[in-house]
Short mmCIF file of C-alpha atoms in Angstrom, two decimals:
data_model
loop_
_atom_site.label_atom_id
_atom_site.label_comp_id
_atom_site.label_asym_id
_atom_site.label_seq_id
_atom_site.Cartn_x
_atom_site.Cartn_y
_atom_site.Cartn_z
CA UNK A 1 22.31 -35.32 42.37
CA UNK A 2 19.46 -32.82 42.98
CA UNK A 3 22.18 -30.08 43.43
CA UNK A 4 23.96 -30.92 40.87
CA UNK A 5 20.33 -30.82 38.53
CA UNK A 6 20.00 -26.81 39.98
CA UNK A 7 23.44 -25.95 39.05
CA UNK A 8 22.54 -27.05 35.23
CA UNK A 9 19.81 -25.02 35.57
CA UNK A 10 20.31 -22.23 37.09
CA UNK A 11 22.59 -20.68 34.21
CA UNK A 12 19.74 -21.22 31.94
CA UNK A 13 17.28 -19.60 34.37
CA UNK A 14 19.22 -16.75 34.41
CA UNK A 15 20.18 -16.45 30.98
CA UNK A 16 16.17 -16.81 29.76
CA UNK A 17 15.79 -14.17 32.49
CA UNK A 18 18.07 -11.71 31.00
CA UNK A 19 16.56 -12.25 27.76
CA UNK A 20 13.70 -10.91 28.97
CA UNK A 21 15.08 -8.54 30.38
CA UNK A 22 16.50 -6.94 26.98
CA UNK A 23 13.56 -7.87 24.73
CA UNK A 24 10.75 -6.49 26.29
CA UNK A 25 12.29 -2.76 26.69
CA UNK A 26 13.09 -3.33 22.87
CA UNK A 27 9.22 -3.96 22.12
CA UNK A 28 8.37 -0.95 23.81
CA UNK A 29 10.49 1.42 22.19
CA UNK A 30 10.54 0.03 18.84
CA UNK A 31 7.20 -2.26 18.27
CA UNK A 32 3.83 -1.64 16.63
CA UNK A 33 0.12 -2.26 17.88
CA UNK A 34 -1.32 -5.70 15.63
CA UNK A 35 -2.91 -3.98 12.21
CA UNK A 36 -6.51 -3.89 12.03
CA UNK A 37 -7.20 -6.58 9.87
CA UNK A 38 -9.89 -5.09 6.92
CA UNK A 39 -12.03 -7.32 4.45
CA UNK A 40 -10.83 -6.32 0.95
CA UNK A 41 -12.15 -6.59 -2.19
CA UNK A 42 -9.29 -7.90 -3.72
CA UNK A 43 -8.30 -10.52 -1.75
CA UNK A 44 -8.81 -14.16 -2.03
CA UNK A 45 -8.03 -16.20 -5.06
CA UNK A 46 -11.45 -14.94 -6.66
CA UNK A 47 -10.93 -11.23 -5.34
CA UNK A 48 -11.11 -8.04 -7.59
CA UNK A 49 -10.98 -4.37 -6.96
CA UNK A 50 -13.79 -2.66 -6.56
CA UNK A 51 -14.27 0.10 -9.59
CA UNK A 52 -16.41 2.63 -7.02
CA UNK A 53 -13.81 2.47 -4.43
CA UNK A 54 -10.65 2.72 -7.04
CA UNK A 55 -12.41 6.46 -8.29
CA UNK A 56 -13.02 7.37 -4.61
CA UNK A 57 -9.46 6.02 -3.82
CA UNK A 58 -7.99 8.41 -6.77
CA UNK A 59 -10.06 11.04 -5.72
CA UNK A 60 -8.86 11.23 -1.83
CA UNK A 61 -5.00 10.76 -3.36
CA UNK A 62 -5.47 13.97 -5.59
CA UNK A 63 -7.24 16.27 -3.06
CA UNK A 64 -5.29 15.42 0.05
CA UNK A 65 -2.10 12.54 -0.51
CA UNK A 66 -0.36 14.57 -3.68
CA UNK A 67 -0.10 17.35 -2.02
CA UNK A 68 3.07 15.69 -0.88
CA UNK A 69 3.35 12.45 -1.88
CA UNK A 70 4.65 11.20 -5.57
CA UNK A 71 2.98 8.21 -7.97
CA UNK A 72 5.90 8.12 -10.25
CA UNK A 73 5.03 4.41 -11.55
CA UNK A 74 1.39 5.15 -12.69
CA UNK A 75 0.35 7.09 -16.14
CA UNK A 76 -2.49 9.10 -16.16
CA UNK A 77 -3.49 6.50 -19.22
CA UNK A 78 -3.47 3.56 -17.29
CA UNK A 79 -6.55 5.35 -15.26
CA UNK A 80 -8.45 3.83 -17.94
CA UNK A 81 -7.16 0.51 -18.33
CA UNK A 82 -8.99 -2.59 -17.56
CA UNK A 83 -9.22 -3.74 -13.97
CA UNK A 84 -8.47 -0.38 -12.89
CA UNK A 85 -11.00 2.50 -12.24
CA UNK A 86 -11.93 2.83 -15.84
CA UNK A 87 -11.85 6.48 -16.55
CA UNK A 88 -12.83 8.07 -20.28
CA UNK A 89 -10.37 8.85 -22.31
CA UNK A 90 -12.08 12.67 -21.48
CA UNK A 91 -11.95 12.24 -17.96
CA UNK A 92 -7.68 11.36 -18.59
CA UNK A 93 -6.90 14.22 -20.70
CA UNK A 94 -9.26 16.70 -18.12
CA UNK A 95 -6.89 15.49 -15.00
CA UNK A 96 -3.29 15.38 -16.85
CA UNK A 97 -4.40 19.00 -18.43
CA UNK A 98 -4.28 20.09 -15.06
CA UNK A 99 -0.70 19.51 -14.46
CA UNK A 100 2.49 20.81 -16.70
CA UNK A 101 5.63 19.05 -17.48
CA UNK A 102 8.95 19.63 -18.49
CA UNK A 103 9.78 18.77 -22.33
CA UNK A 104 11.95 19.04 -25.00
CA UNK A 105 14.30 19.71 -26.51
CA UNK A 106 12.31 22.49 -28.98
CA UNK A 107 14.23 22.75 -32.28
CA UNK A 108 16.62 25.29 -30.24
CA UNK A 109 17.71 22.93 -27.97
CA UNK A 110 15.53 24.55 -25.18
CA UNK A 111 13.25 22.89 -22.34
CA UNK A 112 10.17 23.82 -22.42
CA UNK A 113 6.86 23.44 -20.35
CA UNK A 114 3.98 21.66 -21.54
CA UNK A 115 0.15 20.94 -20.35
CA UNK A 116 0.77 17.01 -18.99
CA UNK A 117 -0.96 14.51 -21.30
CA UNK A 118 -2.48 10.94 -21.15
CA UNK A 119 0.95 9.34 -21.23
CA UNK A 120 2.58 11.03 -19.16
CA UNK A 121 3.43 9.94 -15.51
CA UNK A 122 1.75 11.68 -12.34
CA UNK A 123 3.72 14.60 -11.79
CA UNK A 124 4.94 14.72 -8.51
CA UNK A 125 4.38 17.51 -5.80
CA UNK A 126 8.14 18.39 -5.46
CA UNK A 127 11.06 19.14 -7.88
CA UNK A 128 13.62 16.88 -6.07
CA UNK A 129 13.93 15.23 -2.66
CA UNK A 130 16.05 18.63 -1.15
CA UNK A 131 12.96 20.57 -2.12
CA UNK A 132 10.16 17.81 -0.78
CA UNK A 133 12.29 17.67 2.35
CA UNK A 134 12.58 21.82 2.70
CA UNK A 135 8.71 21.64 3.00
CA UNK A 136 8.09 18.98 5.27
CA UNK A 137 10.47 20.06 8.33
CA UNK A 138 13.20 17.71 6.72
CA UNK A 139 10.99 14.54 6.37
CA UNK A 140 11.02 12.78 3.25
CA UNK A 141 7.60 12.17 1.89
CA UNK A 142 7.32 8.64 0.21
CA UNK A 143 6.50 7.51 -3.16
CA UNK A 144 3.30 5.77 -3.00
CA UNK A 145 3.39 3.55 -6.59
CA UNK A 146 4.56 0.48 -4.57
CA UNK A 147 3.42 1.47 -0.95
CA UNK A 148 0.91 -1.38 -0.59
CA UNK A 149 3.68 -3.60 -1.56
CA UNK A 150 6.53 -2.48 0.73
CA UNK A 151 5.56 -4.07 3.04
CA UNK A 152 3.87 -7.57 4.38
CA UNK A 153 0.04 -7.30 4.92
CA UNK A 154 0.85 -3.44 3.33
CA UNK A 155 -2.91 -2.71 2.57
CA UNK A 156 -3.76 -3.19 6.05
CA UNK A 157 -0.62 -2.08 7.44
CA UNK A 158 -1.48 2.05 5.55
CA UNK A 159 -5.21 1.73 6.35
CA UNK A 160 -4.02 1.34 10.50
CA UNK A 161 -1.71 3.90 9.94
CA UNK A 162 -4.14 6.04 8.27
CA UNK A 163 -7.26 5.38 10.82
CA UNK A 164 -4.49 5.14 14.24
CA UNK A 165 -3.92 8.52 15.15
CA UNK A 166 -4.78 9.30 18.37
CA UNK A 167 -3.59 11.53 21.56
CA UNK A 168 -0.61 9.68 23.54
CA UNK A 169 -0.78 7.86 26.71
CA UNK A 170 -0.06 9.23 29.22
CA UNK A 171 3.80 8.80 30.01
CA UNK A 172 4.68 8.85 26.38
CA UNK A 173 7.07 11.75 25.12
CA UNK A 174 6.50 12.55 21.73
CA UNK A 175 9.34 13.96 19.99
CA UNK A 176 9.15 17.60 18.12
CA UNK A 177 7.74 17.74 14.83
CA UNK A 178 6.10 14.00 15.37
CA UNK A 179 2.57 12.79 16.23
CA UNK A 180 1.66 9.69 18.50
CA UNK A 181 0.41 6.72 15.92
CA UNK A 182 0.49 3.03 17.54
CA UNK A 183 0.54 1.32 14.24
CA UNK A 184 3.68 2.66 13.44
CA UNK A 185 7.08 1.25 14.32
CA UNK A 186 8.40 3.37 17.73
CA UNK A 187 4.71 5.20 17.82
CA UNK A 188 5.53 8.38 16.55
CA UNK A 189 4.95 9.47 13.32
CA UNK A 190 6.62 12.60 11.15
CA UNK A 191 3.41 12.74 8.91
CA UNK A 192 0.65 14.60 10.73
CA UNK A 193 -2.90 12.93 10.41
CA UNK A 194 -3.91 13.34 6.76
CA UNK A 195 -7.49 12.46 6.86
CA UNK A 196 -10.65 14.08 8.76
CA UNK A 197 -14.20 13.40 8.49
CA UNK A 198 -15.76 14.99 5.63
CA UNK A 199 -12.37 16.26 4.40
CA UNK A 200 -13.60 14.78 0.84
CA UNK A 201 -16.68 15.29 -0.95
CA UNK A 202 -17.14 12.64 -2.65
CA UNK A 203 -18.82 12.59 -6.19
CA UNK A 204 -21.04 9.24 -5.81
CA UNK A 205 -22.46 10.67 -2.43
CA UNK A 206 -21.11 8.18 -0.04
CA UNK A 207 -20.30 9.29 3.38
CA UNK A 208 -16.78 10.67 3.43
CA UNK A 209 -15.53 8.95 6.95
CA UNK A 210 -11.66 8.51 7.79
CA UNK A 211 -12.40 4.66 7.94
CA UNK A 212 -14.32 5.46 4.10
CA UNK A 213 -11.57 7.24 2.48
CA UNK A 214 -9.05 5.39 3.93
CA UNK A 215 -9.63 2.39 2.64
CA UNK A 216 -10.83 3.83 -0.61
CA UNK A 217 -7.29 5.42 -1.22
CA UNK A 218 -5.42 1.89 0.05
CA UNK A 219 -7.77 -0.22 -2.81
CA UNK A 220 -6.65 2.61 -5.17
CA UNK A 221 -2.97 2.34 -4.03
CA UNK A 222 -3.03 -1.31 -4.31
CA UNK A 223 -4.70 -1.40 -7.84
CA UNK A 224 -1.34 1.34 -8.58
CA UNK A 225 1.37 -1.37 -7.00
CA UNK A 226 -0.48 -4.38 -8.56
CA UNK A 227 -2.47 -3.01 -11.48
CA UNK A 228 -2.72 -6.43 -13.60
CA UNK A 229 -3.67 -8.17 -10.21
CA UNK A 230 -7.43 -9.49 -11.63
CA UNK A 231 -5.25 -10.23 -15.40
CA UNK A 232 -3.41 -12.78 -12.88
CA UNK A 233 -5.95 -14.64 -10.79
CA UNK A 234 -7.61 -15.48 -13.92
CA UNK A 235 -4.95 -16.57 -15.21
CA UNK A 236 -4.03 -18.71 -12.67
CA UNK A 237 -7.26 -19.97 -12.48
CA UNK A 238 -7.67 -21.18 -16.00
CA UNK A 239 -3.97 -22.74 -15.16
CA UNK A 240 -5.64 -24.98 -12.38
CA UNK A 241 -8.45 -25.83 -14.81
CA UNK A 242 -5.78 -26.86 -17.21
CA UNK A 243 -3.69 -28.72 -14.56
CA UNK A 244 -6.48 -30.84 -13.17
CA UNK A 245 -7.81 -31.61 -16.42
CA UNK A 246 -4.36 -32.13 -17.74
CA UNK A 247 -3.50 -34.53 -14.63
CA UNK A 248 -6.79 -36.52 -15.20
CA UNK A 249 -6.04 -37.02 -18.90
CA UNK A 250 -2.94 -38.70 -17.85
CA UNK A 251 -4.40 -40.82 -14.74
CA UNK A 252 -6.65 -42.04 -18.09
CA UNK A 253 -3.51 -43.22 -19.73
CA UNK A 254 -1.93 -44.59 -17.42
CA UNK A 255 -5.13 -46.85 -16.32
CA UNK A 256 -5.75 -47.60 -20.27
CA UNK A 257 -1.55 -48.85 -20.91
CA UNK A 258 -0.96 -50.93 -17.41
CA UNK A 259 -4.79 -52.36 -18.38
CA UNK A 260 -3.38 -53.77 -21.01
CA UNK A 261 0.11 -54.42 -19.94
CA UNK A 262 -1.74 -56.71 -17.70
#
């Protein structure tokens, strides 16, 4: 009986064994370090974004991220909608004056180029993808509109990425053209490190560390993918204040008619 009982099990043994085997090379090639997990402003039922950081945030994405990375789905108006950072309507026009745009057609049927204006979307720091990629040793620099979102736990997921790089381990061959970065998948990287201390100064005075303007430019990223994210938690909070109210109204009825039912 006994030998029969390690002749079930031995198949198993080694199959779990392989398994092993297979997986763990797998993690090492392809996994990622656990994000740093960061206490934002906005999150919680009861969270909002946090106006200082959002101007911060839009002022590390113009001096270092659009250099190379677009913001296709955000108008330079909507820096001065609610919940957002709350520019003046002279602060828009200042920062879309300093970009040009393709328009037209004049009444010749030409294109013509313009000074950008309030609703007009970021322009981006490339023509097309062949000439982004022609500049950036054949890497494709991402749109960032939706970057927070592209991802699960995405806000912390770009502030590791942005705070992570770091020399390699010894052992670890980095590839040509790539940098070592544990928080992302495989640990190399195409983008070099974007951020260094003091890279910024920032107008408010605040100390302009990677950690600071890293997660200044992720709050203003997230405000860009979720821009009517305060509009909806209240919202759905004076939903639940309808709802329980709503629910006790009709525990009332229901006691009143089966009161006198009975």
């Amino acid at each position: 009986m006994i030998q029969t009982l390690r002749a079930k099990i031995r198949p198993v043994l080694i199959g779990l064994a392989l398994s092993a085997t297979i997986t763990l090379p797998a993690q090492a090639a392809g996994g990622a370090a656990e994000l740093k997990d960061v206490d934002w402003h906005f999150s919680g039922p009861f969270g909002s974004f946090d106006k200082d950081a959002l101007r911060r945030g839009l002022q590390v994405y113009r001096e270092v991220c659009a250099s190379c990375h677009s913001l296709k789905f955000v108008a330079y108006r909507n820096l001065g909608d609610a919940g957002g950072p709350a520019l003046s309507e002279a602060e828009i026009k200042a920062i879309a004056a300093e970009y040009e745009v393709t328009d037209g057609p004049d009444s010749e049927g030409d294109m013509f180029e313009r000074p950008a204006e309030p609703k007009d979307k970021f322009v981006p720091p490339f023509a097309n993808e062949q000439a982004a990629r022609a500049s950036n040793n054949g890497a494709y620099p991402p749109d960032l509109s939706l970057m927070t979102k592209a991802r699960k736990n995405g806000p912390n997921h770009v502030y590791s990425i942005l705070t992570g790089y770091q020399d390699a381990p010894e052992g670890v061959e980095i590839g040509d053209g790539m940098n070592y970065n544990p928080y992302f998948s495989g640990g190399q990287i195409a983008m070099a490190q974007p951020l260094f201390e003091d890279q910024v100064e920032y107008e408010d005075g605040t100390p302009a560390t990677v950690e600071q303007m890293s997660k200044d430019v992720v709050e203003f990223l997230h405000w860009a993918a979720e821009p009517k994210l305060e509009h909806r938690k209240r919202l759905g909070f004076k939903v639940m204040i309808f709802l329980i109210v709503f629910a006790g109204l009709l525990y009332a009825v229901k006691r009143r008619v089966w009161e006198n039912l009975h």
